[in-house]
Amino acid sequence: MELMYRSTRNNQEKVTASQAILKGLAENGGLFVPEKIPKLTLPLEELAKMNYQELAYEVMKLYLTDFTEEELKQCIERAYDSKFDTEEIVPLVKVDGTYYLELFHGATIAFKDMALSILPHLLTTSAKKNEVKNRIVILTATSGDTGKAAMAGFADVEGTGIIVFYPKNGVSPIQEKQMLTQKGNNTWVVGIHGNFDDAQTGVKNIFKDKEAAEELATMGYQFSSANSINIGRLVPQIVYYVYAYTRLMKHEGMEAGERINVTVPTGNFGNILAAYYAKQMGLPVEKLICASNENRVLFDFFQTGTYDKNREFVLTSSPSMDILISSNLERLIYHLTGDDSEKCKELMDALAQKGSYTITEEMKAGLADFFGGYTTQEQTAQTIREIYKKTGYVMDTHTAVAAHVYGQYKEATKDELKTVIASTASPYKFTRSVMEAIDTKYTGMGDLKLVDELSALSQTAVPKAIEDIKTASVLHDTVCETEKMLSVVKKILKKDQL
């Protein structure tokens, strides 16, 4: 039976999976959600015998029901191949009794590769299925990792183009260098004067601008999204939580049905929402531990039931989580309302107009699956240092936020269940913050020298993604104000036509 998708803000808008992937965002700014969350159809014992690609098919086919078996398997094969530096795709590493799911072995050494390696193939397949003649332009905002991973995925993919907006002073130097050196005749990067939320709001406003859409359609373009608001980003992320569970069965002797906890460092809420969907599918997950940095908007939401973005924006050492508007939370809110799109729209309108909303007591009861915690800058650095000194394992700043919050959870609950921590980026992506956390002797050292020091310290090879940017030339230098984002898009596409 075909699984259809509805908008979180209008239950009457109903599309297929491929149409939802093509659109990215629903007509009135809502997000597409499945009419029902499907259940796993194979026993966990069977899934545990599969490799990553095989398991990906078994999970994703339940959501992408208008893709043929051949189409979906082809997308998976093209995505999860030699661009990952390990055959496992996502190794599960045991460190001091906790399991780290290393999601950073792809081309851009961050977890976004897990979904953005397959999204271009899902999108181009969707375009063919729906007889789209226009060139698809991916329009996306990034807090650091999505931009590079999306551009790497879409670079020179026929029939597509990609424009990435990022906060000019809100990403790490390596994240910025990765983006600005991206090759591809169909890739463009634009810095904005503002933060990630400004970039994300600007992109959403362009999507909602019907006049602009009509103008660009006459030029032969249509927009889609590579942010985690696109269901084609979210579905592939569900896979690796199921995979992690089956690796615990296969390599740690865990029995099927034994419950585990999952801890996720969270900014835009997509990665932990994927874990929530995995739980709803029947994966035996007890607690979803939501780890925030000092921007802590999600922590406060889980504590009070009020989501309030009216606060100081803090630039931290975990910049991919420096977010005050967690877009994917809207999907959870929709489910908490009992799939009431009118109520969900009312809350999202309040967020847009006042910067805050409060959920009902009944909805708040639905948050029982979650535990929220947050970590200060000092605690993040301390966690990196202590785990390295105790075990020799080096983690990035975002993973350290999750590790510290998991420690808070254990202390508060005395829960000893096996726990998987989503390790979302390589420490090489945030070399300065990581090395200075480990020892002050690295302070002031040059970035490239720090890379070599990290390699020696961690006894790991420097990733190809880092080697590549050492000598790469900067190819993108456009910067604009947020109110000029649409005019920059038009200028890029008009020039593209010449």
Short mmCIF file of C-alpha atoms in Angstrom, two decimals:
data_model
loop_
_atom_site.label_atom_id
_atom_site.label_comp_id
_atom_site.label_asym_id
_atom_site.label_seq_id
_atom_site.Cartn_x
_atom_site.Cartn_y
_atom_site.Cartn_z
CA MET A 1 0.00 0.00 0.00
CA GLU A 2 1.32 3.44 -0.93
CA LEU A 3 2.35 5.66 1.98
CA MET A 4 1.30 9.28 1.42
CA TYR A 5 2.64 12.45 3.02
CA ARG A 6 0.73 15.39 4.48
CA SER A 7 1.73 18.91 5.45
CA THR A 8 2.10 19.67 9.16
CA ARG A 9 0.08 22.85 8.55
CA ASN A 10 -2.58 21.58 6.15
CA ASN A 11 -3.86 18.00 6.27
CA GLN A 12 -5.55 18.53 2.90
CA GLU A 13 -2.19 18.78 1.13
CA LYS A 14 -1.39 15.17 0.30
CA VAL A 15 1.51 13.97 -1.88
CA THR A 16 3.54 10.87 -2.68
CA ALA A 17 7.04 10.34 -1.27
CA SER A 18 8.70 11.40 -4.53
CA GLN A 19 6.55 14.55 -4.72
CA ALA A 20 7.42 15.41 -1.10
CA ILE A 21 11.13 15.02 -1.89
CA LEU A 22 10.79 17.26 -4.97
CA LYS A 23 8.88 19.98 -3.15
CA GLY A 24 11.04 19.95 -0.01
CA LEU A 25 8.67 22.32 1.79
CA ALA A 26 4.86 22.17 1.70
CA GLU A 27 2.83 24.98 0.10
CA ASN A 28 2.18 27.05 3.24
CA GLY A 29 5.56 26.49 4.87
CA GLY A 30 4.64 23.23 6.57
CA LEU A 31 6.80 20.11 6.57
CA PHE A 32 5.83 16.81 5.00
CA VAL A 33 5.19 13.91 7.38
CA PRO A 34 4.08 10.35 6.62
CA GLU A 35 0.36 9.71 7.17
CA LYS A 36 1.47 6.98 9.54
CA ILE A 37 4.88 5.82 10.71
CA PRO A 38 5.40 2.31 9.32
CA LYS A 39 6.52 -0.60 11.48
CA LEU A 40 9.63 -2.67 10.78
CA THR A 41 8.51 -5.69 8.75
CA LEU A 42 11.47 -8.01 9.36
CA PRO A 43 12.58 -9.39 12.76
CA LEU A 44 15.63 -7.67 14.26
CA GLU A 45 17.46 -11.02 14.06
CA GLU A 46 17.10 -10.90 10.26
CA LEU A 47 18.16 -7.26 10.03
CA ALA A 48 21.26 -8.03 12.12
CA LYS A 49 22.53 -10.32 9.32
CA MET A 50 22.51 -7.48 6.77
CA ASN A 51 25.17 -4.98 5.77
CA TYR A 52 24.41 -1.26 5.76
CA GLN A 53 23.17 -1.10 2.18
CA GLU A 54 20.83 -4.07 2.60
CA LEU A 55 19.40 -2.73 5.83
CA ALA A 56 18.98 0.73 4.29
CA TYR A 57 16.73 -0.79 1.63
CA GLU A 58 14.60 -2.64 4.18
CA VAL A 59 13.98 0.56 6.17
CA MET A 60 13.67 3.11 3.37
CA LYS A 61 11.30 1.04 1.22
CA LEU A 62 8.71 1.39 4.00
CA TYR A 63 8.70 5.18 3.54
CA LEU A 64 9.44 5.61 -0.17
CA THR A 65 6.67 3.38 -1.43
CA ASP A 66 6.36 4.92 -4.90
CA PHE A 67 9.99 4.01 -5.70
CA THR A 68 10.48 0.66 -7.40
CA GLU A 69 12.87 -1.85 -5.83
CA GLU A 70 15.33 -1.25 -8.67
CA GLU A 71 15.16 2.56 -8.31
CA LEU A 72 15.68 2.56 -4.55
CA LYS A 73 18.46 -0.04 -4.57
CA GLN A 74 20.25 1.91 -7.28
CA CYS A 75 20.05 5.11 -5.18
CA ILE A 76 21.45 3.24 -2.16
CA GLU A 77 24.29 1.63 -4.12
CA ARG A 78 25.35 4.98 -5.57
CA ALA A 79 25.24 6.67 -2.17
CA TYR A 80 26.98 4.24 0.17
CA ASP A 81 30.08 3.28 -1.78
CA SER A 82 33.82 3.98 -1.80
CA LYS A 83 33.32 7.65 -0.88
CA PHE A 84 33.05 6.34 2.69
CA ASP A 85 36.41 5.43 4.20
CA THR A 86 35.10 2.26 5.87
CA GLU A 87 33.09 -0.65 4.48
CA GLU A 88 30.91 -0.54 7.59
CA ILE A 89 29.77 2.98 6.58
CA VAL A 90 28.99 3.77 10.26
CA PRO A 91 31.27 1.99 12.77
CA LEU A 92 29.99 1.54 16.32
CA VAL A 93 32.91 2.09 18.70
CA LYS A 94 32.83 1.14 22.39
CA VAL A 95 34.54 3.72 24.61
CA ASP A 96 34.48 3.40 28.39
CA GLY A 97 31.23 1.39 28.38
CA THR A 98 29.38 3.69 25.97
CA TYR A 99 28.85 3.15 22.24
CA TYR A 100 29.75 5.92 19.78
CA LEU A 101 28.05 5.68 16.38
CA GLU A 102 30.64 7.30 14.11
CA LEU A 103 28.59 9.07 11.46
CA PHE A 104 31.55 10.95 9.99
CA HIS A 105 33.23 8.55 7.60
CA GLY A 106 31.79 10.09 4.42
CA ALA A 107 33.20 12.58 1.94
CA THR A 108 32.83 15.66 4.16
CA ILE A 109 33.48 13.97 7.56
CA ALA A 110 30.15 14.85 9.17
CA PHE A 111 26.85 13.01 9.73
CA LYS A 112 25.14 15.03 7.00
CA ASP A 113 26.91 12.77 4.49
CA MET A 114 24.69 9.89 5.57
CA ALA A 115 21.63 11.55 4.03
CA LEU A 116 23.20 13.93 1.53
CA SER A 117 25.03 11.14 -0.27
CA ILE A 118 21.67 9.66 -1.26
CA LEU A 119 19.43 12.73 -1.56
CA PRO A 120 20.69 13.78 -5.04
CA HIS A 121 19.84 10.30 -6.35
CA LEU A 122 16.43 10.29 -4.64
CA LEU A 123 15.75 13.75 -6.06
CA THR A 124 16.76 13.04 -9.66
CA THR A 125 14.80 9.76 -9.55
CA SER A 126 11.79 11.68 -8.19
CA ALA A 127 12.09 14.23 -11.00
CA LYS A 128 11.98 11.50 -13.64
CA LYS A 129 9.02 9.80 -11.95
CA ASN A 130 7.08 13.07 -11.96
CA GLU A 131 8.17 14.13 -15.46
CA VAL A 132 9.81 17.33 -14.22
CA LYS A 133 11.31 19.31 -17.08
CA ASN A 134 12.68 22.27 -15.08
CA ARG A 135 16.17 22.30 -13.66
CA ILE A 136 15.96 21.69 -9.91
CA VAL A 137 17.78 24.27 -7.81
CA ILE A 138 18.59 23.16 -4.28
CA LEU A 139 18.28 26.14 -1.97
CA THR A 140 19.58 25.53 1.53
CA ALA A 141 20.86 27.19 4.70
CA THR A 142 23.67 25.64 6.71
CA SER A 143 25.09 25.97 10.19
CA GLY A 144 28.30 24.45 8.86
CA ASP A 145 27.97 20.83 7.74
CA THR A 146 24.86 20.61 5.55
CA GLY A 147 26.29 23.09 3.04
CA LYS A 148 29.46 21.19 2.18
CA ALA A 149 27.78 17.78 2.30
CA ALA A 150 24.95 18.95 0.04
CA MET A 151 27.31 20.56 -2.46
CA ALA A 152 29.50 17.46 -2.53
CA GLY A 153 26.41 15.38 -3.21
CA PHE A 154 24.95 17.61 -5.93
CA ALA A 155 28.15 18.82 -7.61
CA ASP A 156 27.78 18.34 -11.37
CA VAL A 157 24.65 16.18 -10.98
CA GLU A 158 22.79 16.68 -14.26
CA GLY A 159 19.56 18.68 -14.08
CA THR A 160 20.36 20.24 -10.70
CA GLY A 161 22.03 23.27 -9.17
CA ILE A 162 22.68 24.15 -5.53
CA ILE A 163 22.90 27.50 -3.71
CA VAL A 164 24.04 27.41 -0.07
CA PHE A 165 23.67 30.28 2.42
CA TYR A 166 25.77 30.26 5.60
CA PRO A 167 26.44 32.70 8.48
CA LYS A 168 29.70 34.42 7.47
CA ASN A 169 31.19 34.41 10.98
CA GLY A 170 29.26 31.48 12.42
CA VAL A 171 31.08 28.35 11.19
CA SER A 172 34.50 26.87 11.92
CA PRO A 173 37.43 27.86 9.65
CA ILE A 174 37.62 24.33 8.26
CA GLN A 175 33.86 24.23 7.61
CA GLU A 176 34.10 27.53 5.73
CA LYS A 177 37.18 26.46 3.73
CA GLN A 178 35.42 23.22 2.76
CA MET A 179 32.49 25.18 1.34
CA LEU A 180 34.42 27.99 -0.35
CA THR A 181 36.67 25.54 -2.21
CA GLN A 182 33.82 23.35 -3.50
CA LYS A 183 34.17 22.56 -7.20
CA GLY A 184 31.28 22.05 -9.60
CA ASN A 185 29.72 24.20 -12.32
CA ASN A 186 26.35 24.00 -10.55
CA THR A 187 27.42 24.98 -7.00
CA TRP A 188 27.27 28.43 -5.37
CA VAL A 189 28.01 29.51 -1.79
CA VAL A 190 26.85 32.78 -0.24
CA GLY A 191 27.83 34.13 3.18
CA ILE A 192 25.26 36.28 4.97
CA HIS A 193 25.65 38.95 7.62
CA GLY A 194 23.65 37.22 10.35
CA ASN A 195 23.33 33.87 12.10
CA PHE A 196 22.05 30.49 10.97
CA ASP A 197 18.46 31.29 11.96
CA ASP A 198 18.60 34.38 9.72
CA ALA A 199 19.85 32.24 6.83
CA GLN A 200 17.22 29.56 7.43
CA THR A 201 14.39 32.10 7.71
CA GLY A 202 15.58 33.78 4.50
CA VAL A 203 15.54 30.47 2.62
CA LYS A 204 12.04 29.63 3.92
CA ASN A 205 10.81 33.07 2.81
CA ILE A 206 12.16 32.46 -0.70
CA PHE A 207 10.32 29.12 -0.81
CA LYS A 208 7.09 30.86 0.17
CA ASP A 209 7.47 33.64 -2.45
CA LYS A 210 5.04 32.53 -5.18
CA GLU A 211 5.91 35.49 -7.44
CA ALA A 212 9.59 34.54 -7.37
CA ALA A 213 8.72 30.90 -8.05
CA GLU A 214 6.70 31.89 -11.13
CA GLU A 215 9.48 34.16 -12.40
CA LEU A 216 12.08 31.41 -12.01
CA ALA A 217 9.77 28.81 -13.58
CA THR A 218 9.70 30.93 -16.74
CA MET A 219 13.50 30.72 -16.68
CA GLY A 220 13.29 26.92 -16.41
CA TYR A 221 14.04 26.50 -12.68
CA GLN A 222 12.20 25.18 -9.64
CA PHE A 223 13.35 25.10 -6.02
CA SER A 224 13.82 22.15 -3.71
CA SER A 225 15.57 21.79 -0.36
CA ALA A 226 18.48 19.76 0.98
CA ASN A 227 17.93 20.81 4.59
CA SER A 228 16.58 18.28 7.05
CA ILE A 229 13.15 19.80 6.39
CA ASN A 230 13.19 17.60 3.24
CA ILE A 231 11.74 14.17 3.99
CA GLY A 232 14.40 12.77 1.65
CA ARG A 233 16.96 13.89 4.25
CA LEU A 234 15.12 12.51 7.25
CA VAL A 235 14.31 8.98 6.04
CA PRO A 236 17.96 7.94 5.40
CA GLN A 237 18.84 9.09 8.92
CA ILE A 238 16.43 6.58 10.46
CA VAL A 239 18.51 3.78 8.96
CA TYR A 240 21.62 4.25 11.06
CA TYR A 241 19.79 3.96 14.37
CA VAL A 242 18.36 0.63 13.31
CA TYR A 243 21.82 -0.38 12.10
CA ALA A 244 23.41 0.59 15.44
CA TYR A 245 20.95 -1.60 17.30
CA THR A 246 21.65 -4.58 15.03
CA ARG A 247 25.43 -4.11 15.50
CA LEU A 248 24.93 -4.35 19.26
CA MET A 249 23.17 -7.64 18.62
CA LYS A 250 25.81 -8.90 16.19
CA HIS A 251 28.98 -7.83 18.01
CA GLU A 252 27.99 -7.32 21.65
CA GLY A 253 25.70 -10.32 22.11
CA MET A 254 22.67 -8.17 22.87
CA GLU A 255 19.33 -9.97 22.67
CA ALA A 256 16.63 -8.68 20.30
CA GLY A 257 14.14 -6.68 22.33
CA GLU A 258 16.65 -5.40 24.90
CA ARG A 259 16.09 -1.68 25.30
CA ILE A 260 18.77 0.94 24.70
CA ASN A 261 19.08 4.70 25.04
CA VAL A 262 20.13 7.05 22.24
CA THR A 263 21.90 10.37 22.85
CA VAL A 264 22.03 12.97 20.06
CA PRO A 265 23.68 16.42 19.96
CA THR A 266 20.86 18.49 18.58
CA GLY A 267 20.36 21.82 16.83
CA ASN A 268 17.74 21.61 14.09
CA PHE A 269 16.16 18.49 15.69
CA GLY A 270 16.31 16.34 12.54
CA ASN A 271 18.86 13.81 13.76
CA ILE A 272 17.05 13.05 17.01
CA LEU A 273 13.68 13.08 15.22
CA ALA A 274 15.02 10.26 13.04
CA ALA A 275 15.75 8.30 16.24
CA TYR A 276 12.19 9.05 17.43
CA TYR A 277 10.82 7.67 14.14
CA ALA A 278 12.99 4.56 14.56
CA LYS A 279 11.47 4.06 18.00
CA GLN A 280 7.96 4.49 16.60
CA MET A 281 8.80 1.84 14.00
CA GLY A 282 9.38 -0.66 16.80
CA LEU A 283 13.09 -0.28 17.55
CA PRO A 284 13.50 -1.00 21.30
CA VAL A 285 14.63 2.47 22.39
CA GLU A 286 13.93 3.66 25.94
CA LYS A 287 15.08 7.30 26.21
CA LEU A 288 15.94 9.81 23.51
CA ILE A 289 18.49 12.05 25.20
CA CYS A 290 18.51 15.47 23.54
CA ALA A 291 21.83 17.27 24.07
CA SER A 292 22.02 21.05 23.58
CA ASN A 293 24.83 23.58 23.85
CA GLU A 294 24.52 26.97 25.53
CA ASN A 295 21.78 28.07 23.13
CA ARG A 296 19.63 25.53 25.08
CA VAL A 297 16.31 26.43 23.45
CA LEU A 298 15.41 22.72 23.23
CA PHE A 299 16.48 22.03 26.81
CA ASP A 300 14.15 24.78 28.04
CA PHE A 301 11.35 23.42 25.86
CA PHE A 302 11.64 19.94 27.37
CA GLN A 303 11.72 21.45 30.86
CA THR A 304 8.75 23.80 30.49
CA GLY A 305 6.71 22.99 27.38
CA THR A 306 7.41 26.51 26.10
CA TYR A 307 9.54 27.03 23.00
CA ASP A 308 11.03 30.53 23.13
CA LYS A 309 13.62 31.79 20.64
CA ASN A 310 13.64 35.26 22.22
CA ARG A 311 17.08 35.03 23.78
CA GLU A 312 20.69 35.90 23.16
CA PHE A 313 22.28 33.90 20.32
CA VAL A 314 25.51 32.32 21.56
CA LEU A 315 28.42 31.45 19.25
CA THR A 316 29.94 28.25 20.64
CA SER A 317 32.63 25.68 19.82
CA SER A 318 29.81 23.41 18.53
CA PRO A 319 28.56 25.76 15.75
CA SER A 320 26.34 23.23 13.95
CA MET A 321 24.11 23.41 17.04
CA ASP A 322 24.07 27.21 17.28
CA ILE A 323 20.39 27.35 16.37
CA LEU A 324 17.37 29.01 18.00
CA ILE A 325 14.70 27.82 15.54
CA SER A 326 14.77 24.02 15.45
CA SER A 327 12.79 23.47 12.27
CA ASN A 328 12.29 19.72 12.59
CA LEU A 329 10.66 20.10 15.99
CA GLU A 330 7.55 21.06 13.99
CA ARG A 331 7.18 17.43 12.91
CA LEU A 332 7.23 16.26 16.53
CA ILE A 333 4.76 19.00 17.49
CA TYR A 334 2.43 17.80 14.73
CA HIS A 335 2.55 14.25 16.09
CA LEU A 336 2.00 15.49 19.65
CA THR A 337 -1.19 17.27 18.56
CA GLY A 338 -2.55 13.94 17.32
CA ASP A 339 -1.77 14.99 13.72
CA ASP A 340 -3.91 18.14 14.04
CA SER A 341 -2.52 20.42 11.33
CA GLU A 342 -4.65 23.40 12.40
CA LYS A 343 -3.27 23.28 15.95
CA CYS A 344 0.26 22.81 14.63
CA LYS A 345 -0.11 25.78 12.28
CA GLU A 346 -1.43 27.91 15.15
CA LEU A 347 1.70 27.14 17.20
CA MET A 348 4.05 27.77 14.27
CA ASP A 349 2.31 31.07 13.51
CA ALA A 350 2.86 32.07 17.14
CA LEU A 351 6.55 31.24 16.77
CA ALA A 352 6.77 33.40 13.63
CA GLN A 353 4.84 36.31 15.17
CA LYS A 354 5.91 36.30 18.83
CA GLY A 355 8.97 34.08 18.80
CA SER A 356 7.43 31.56 21.19
CA TYR A 357 4.64 29.07 21.80
CA THR A 358 3.51 26.82 24.64
CA ILE A 359 2.15 23.31 24.13
CA THR A 360 -0.78 21.88 26.09
CA GLU A 361 -0.35 19.64 29.15
CA GLU A 362 -1.62 16.71 27.09
CA MET A 363 1.03 17.36 24.44
CA LYS A 364 3.68 17.78 27.11
CA ALA A 365 2.89 14.28 28.38
CA GLY A 366 3.94 13.03 24.94
CA LEU A 367 7.49 14.25 25.62
CA ALA A 368 8.06 11.37 28.06
CA ASP A 369 10.29 9.68 25.45
CA PHE A 370 12.81 12.52 25.77
CA PHE A 371 15.35 13.74 28.29
CA GLY A 372 16.86 17.18 27.71
CA GLY A 373 20.22 18.43 28.90
CA TYR A 374 22.72 21.11 27.93
CA THR A 375 26.46 21.67 28.18
CA THR A 376 28.52 24.81 28.71
CA GLN A 377 31.64 25.62 26.69
CA GLU A 378 33.81 24.69 29.66
CA GLN A 379 32.02 21.35 30.13
CA THR A 380 32.38 20.55 26.43
CA ALA A 381 36.15 21.12 26.56
CA GLN A 382 36.44 19.24 29.85
CA THR A 383 34.64 16.22 28.36
CA ILE A 384 36.97 16.10 25.34
CA ARG A 385 40.01 16.31 27.64
CA GLU A 386 38.82 13.77 30.22
CA ILE A 387 37.71 11.11 27.74
CA TYR A 388 40.97 11.47 25.81
CA LYS A 389 43.08 11.17 28.96
CA LYS A 390 41.10 8.18 30.20
CA THR A 391 40.74 6.24 26.94
CA GLY A 392 42.83 7.86 24.16
CA TYR A 393 39.63 8.45 22.16
CA VAL A 394 39.38 11.92 20.58
CA MET A 395 35.93 13.33 19.84
CA ASP A 396 34.67 16.53 18.27
CA THR A 397 32.90 19.31 20.15
CA HIS A 398 29.35 18.25 19.17
CA THR A 399 29.92 14.65 20.26
CA ALA A 400 31.37 16.00 23.51
CA VAL A 401 28.16 17.94 24.17
CA ALA A 402 26.25 14.66 23.81
CA ALA A 403 28.72 12.72 25.97
CA HIS A 404 28.47 15.27 28.78
CA VAL A 405 24.67 15.39 28.69
CA TYR A 406 24.58 11.58 28.75
CA GLY A 407 26.67 11.81 31.93
CA GLN A 408 24.07 14.20 33.38
CA TYR A 409 21.32 11.73 32.47
CA LYS A 410 23.11 8.79 34.11
CA GLU A 411 23.72 10.78 37.26
CA ALA A 412 20.08 11.92 37.44
CA THR A 413 18.47 8.56 36.68
CA LYS A 414 21.05 5.86 37.57
CA ASP A 415 19.96 4.23 34.29
CA GLU A 416 22.51 1.60 33.20
CA LEU A 417 20.95 0.62 29.86
CA LYS A 418 23.34 0.33 26.92
CA THR A 419 23.54 3.74 25.26
CA VAL A 420 24.44 4.82 21.73
CA ILE A 421 25.80 8.34 21.28
CA ALA A 422 25.51 9.84 17.80
CA SER A 423 29.03 11.04 16.98
CA THR A 424 28.16 13.63 14.39
CA ALA A 425 31.50 14.99 13.15
CA SER A 426 35.16 14.11 12.91
CA PRO A 427 37.42 15.90 15.40
CA TYR A 428 39.41 17.04 12.35
CA LYS A 429 36.52 19.33 11.45
CA PHE A 430 36.96 21.31 14.68
CA THR A 431 40.68 20.79 15.17
CA ARG A 432 41.42 23.99 17.08
CA SER A 433 38.63 23.61 19.63
CA VAL A 434 39.46 19.93 20.14
CA MET A 435 43.23 20.33 20.51
CA GLU A 436 43.02 23.38 22.76
CA ALA A 437 40.57 21.47 24.96
CA ILE A 438 43.07 18.61 25.32
CA ASP A 439 46.09 20.80 26.16
CA THR A 440 46.74 24.55 26.32
CA LYS A 441 50.11 24.00 24.63
CA TYR A 442 48.25 23.88 21.30
CA THR A 443 46.88 27.42 21.72
CA GLY A 444 48.12 29.71 18.97
CA MET A 445 49.39 26.89 16.78
CA GLY A 446 48.57 27.14 13.06
CA ASP A 447 45.53 25.22 11.75
CA LEU A 448 47.50 22.89 9.45
CA LYS A 449 50.02 22.14 12.20
CA LEU A 450 47.12 21.30 14.53
CA VAL A 451 45.84 18.78 11.97
CA ASP A 452 49.17 16.95 12.05
CA GLU A 453 49.25 17.09 15.85
CA LEU A 454 45.74 15.62 16.05
CA SER A 455 46.76 12.81 13.71
CA ALA A 456 49.73 11.94 15.91
CA LEU A 457 47.73 12.27 19.13
CA SER A 458 44.76 10.16 18.01
CA GLN A 459 46.85 7.74 15.92
CA THR A 460 44.44 8.21 13.00
CA ALA A 461 45.10 9.18 9.40
CA VAL A 462 44.21 12.71 8.31
CA PRO A 463 40.90 12.39 6.39
CA LYS A 464 40.99 13.01 2.65
CA ALA A 465 38.48 15.85 3.12
CA ILE A 466 41.09 17.75 5.17
CA GLU A 467 44.03 16.88 2.91
CA ASP A 468 42.06 18.17 -0.08
CA ILE A 469 41.47 21.66 1.34
CA LYS A 470 45.07 22.24 2.39
CA THR A 471 45.98 23.42 -1.11
CA ALA A 472 42.52 24.08 -2.60
CA SER A 473 41.73 27.49 -4.09
CA VAL A 474 38.80 29.60 -2.86
CA LEU A 475 36.17 29.55 -5.62
CA HIS A 476 33.26 31.37 -3.89
CA ASP A 477 33.38 34.81 -2.28
CA THR A 478 29.84 36.25 -2.39
CA VAL A 479 28.52 37.83 0.84
CA CYS A 480 25.18 39.63 1.28
CA GLU A 481 22.66 41.02 3.76
CA THR A 482 19.72 38.73 4.60
CA GLU A 483 17.22 40.97 2.82
CA LYS A 484 19.23 40.57 -0.40
CA MET A 485 19.15 36.75 -0.47
CA LEU A 486 16.43 36.47 -3.13
CA SER A 487 18.08 39.03 -5.40
CA VAL A 488 21.38 37.13 -5.09
CA VAL A 489 19.60 33.89 -6.09
CA LYS A 490 18.09 35.58 -9.15
CA LYS A 491 21.44 37.09 -10.10
CA ILE A 492 23.17 33.68 -9.84
CA LEU A 493 20.56 31.92 -11.95
CA LYS A 494 20.44 34.66 -14.61
CA LYS A 495 24.22 34.47 -14.90
CA ASP A 496 23.95 30.67 -15.02
CA GLN A 497 21.81 30.97 -18.14
CA LEU A 498 24.41 32.97 -20.08
#
